[in-house]
Amino acid sequence: MRKRTLRSGLLCLPLLGCGGHAGSDAAPQSIECAIGVGADWTGHCPVERNGALLTVRHVDGGFRRFRIIQRGHALMPADGSEESSSRKIDGNRIELSIGEDRYRLPLRFNEALK
């Protein structure tokens, strides 16, 4: 598998069909996440989408925010300046890494996370 590290903080993803969005009152859905060094994967990180802003919440109360850019084909960390990377892990998912945290999102998250 090929890993791309983007020092500018831009996570380029082939996220298809991300033009629409759910309102802020949409029910959050969960994604797989591994928060912190050596953390195991869990499916307990709720994701909320409000327009072009994607918020991933951690069980400990922390969160990460990403901006959906390039007509839905990329994510950029909305806060901070930590190094980020992305890689395709199978035919349907992308793994995002930022700092010590990792997230697995569906390629077509616009359809999956409404």
mmCIF file with all atom_site columns, N, CA and C in Angstrom, residues 10 24 39 47 52-53 60 91 95 102:
data_model
loop_
_atom_site.group_PDB
_atom_site.id
_atom_site.type_symbol
_atom_site.label_atom_id
_atom_site.label_alt_id
_atom_site.label_comp_id
_atom_site.label_asym_id
_atom_site.label_entity_id
_atom_site.label_seq_id
_atom_site.pdbx_PDB_ins_code
_atom_site.Cartn_x
_atom_site.Cartn_y
_atom_site.Cartn_z
_atom_site.occupancy
_atom_site.B_iso_or_equiv
_atom_site.pdbx_formal_charge
_atom_site.auth_seq_id
_atom_site.auth_comp_id
_atom_site.auth_asym_id
_atom_site.auth_atom_id
_atom_site.pdbx_PDB_model_num
ATOM 1  N N  . LEU A 1 10  ? -2.892  19.046 3.994  1.00 0.00 ? 10  LEU A N  1
ATOM 2  C CA . LEU A 1 10  ? -3.990  18.709 3.110  1.00 0.00 ? 10  LEU A CA 1
ATOM 3  C C  . LEU A 1 10  ? -4.077  17.207 2.951  1.00 0.00 ? 10  LEU A C  1
ATOM 4  N N  . SER A 1 24  ? -26.797 20.619 10.591 1.00 0.00 ? 24  SER A N  1
ATOM 5  C CA . SER A 1 24  ? -26.166 20.440 11.893 1.00 0.00 ? 24  SER A CA 1
ATOM 6  C C  . SER A 1 24  ? -27.009 19.604 12.843 1.00 0.00 ? 24  SER A C  1
ATOM 7  N N  . ALA A 1 39  ? -2.857  2.912  20.174 1.00 0.00 ? 39  ALA A N  1
ATOM 8  C CA . ALA A 1 39  ? -4.260  2.618  20.485 1.00 0.00 ? 39  ALA A CA 1
ATOM 9  C C  . ALA A 1 39  ? -4.827  1.577  19.535 1.00 0.00 ? 39  ALA A C  1
ATOM 10 N N  . VAL A 1 47  ? -19.148 11.030 14.109 1.00 0.00 ? 47  VAL A N  1
ATOM 11 C CA . VAL A 1 47  ? -18.815 12.023 13.086 1.00 0.00 ? 47  VAL A CA 1
ATOM 12 C C  . VAL A 1 47  ? -20.042 12.877 12.836 1.00 0.00 ? 47  VAL A C  1
ATOM 13 N N  . ALA A 1 52  ? -19.346 22.267 5.089  1.00 0.00 ? 52  ALA A N  1
ATOM 14 C CA . ALA A 1 52  ? -18.016 21.818 4.687  1.00 0.00 ? 52  ALA A CA 1
ATOM 15 C C  . ALA A 1 52  ? -17.135 21.463 5.889  1.00 0.00 ? 52  ALA A C  1
ATOM 16 N N  . LEU A 1 53  ? -17.717 21.350 7.064  1.00 0.00 ? 53  LEU A N  1
ATOM 17 C CA . LEU A 1 53  ? -16.958 21.030 8.270  1.00 0.00 ? 53  LEU A CA 1
ATOM 18 C C  . LEU A 1 53  ? -17.336 19.644 8.770  1.00 0.00 ? 53  LEU A C  1
ATOM 19 N N  . ASP A 1 60  ? -12.843 10.382 24.825 1.00 0.00 ? 60  ASP A N  1
ATOM 20 C CA . ASP A 1 60  ? -12.339 11.117 25.981 1.00 0.00 ? 60  ASP A CA 1
ATOM 21 C C  . ASP A 1 60  ? -12.779 12.580 26.007 1.00 0.00 ? 60  ASP A C  1
ATOM 22 N N  . GLY A 1 91  ? -10.856 -1.402 -0.897 1.00 0.00 ? 91  GLY A N  1
ATOM 23 C CA . GLY A 1 91  ? -11.628 -0.805 -1.975 1.00 0.00 ? 91  GLY A CA 1
ATOM 24 C C  . GLY A 1 91  ? -12.646 0.224  -1.546 1.00 0.00 ? 91  GLY A C  1
ATOM 25 N N  . GLU A 1 95  ? -7.700  5.561  5.254  1.00 0.00 ? 95  GLU A N  1
ATOM 26 C CA . GLU A 1 95  ? -7.220  5.756  6.618  1.00 0.00 ? 95  GLU A CA 1
ATOM 27 C C  . GLU A 1 95  ? -6.529  7.110  6.685  1.00 0.00 ? 95  GLU A C  1
ATOM 28 N N  . ARG A 1 102 ? -5.700  8.152  14.374 1.00 0.00 ? 102 ARG A N  1
ATOM 29 C CA . ARG A 1 102 ? -5.997  7.558  13.072 1.00 0.00 ? 102 ARG A CA 1
ATOM 30 C C  . ARG A 1 102 ? -7.500  7.341  12.938 1.00 0.00 ? 102 ARG A C  1
#
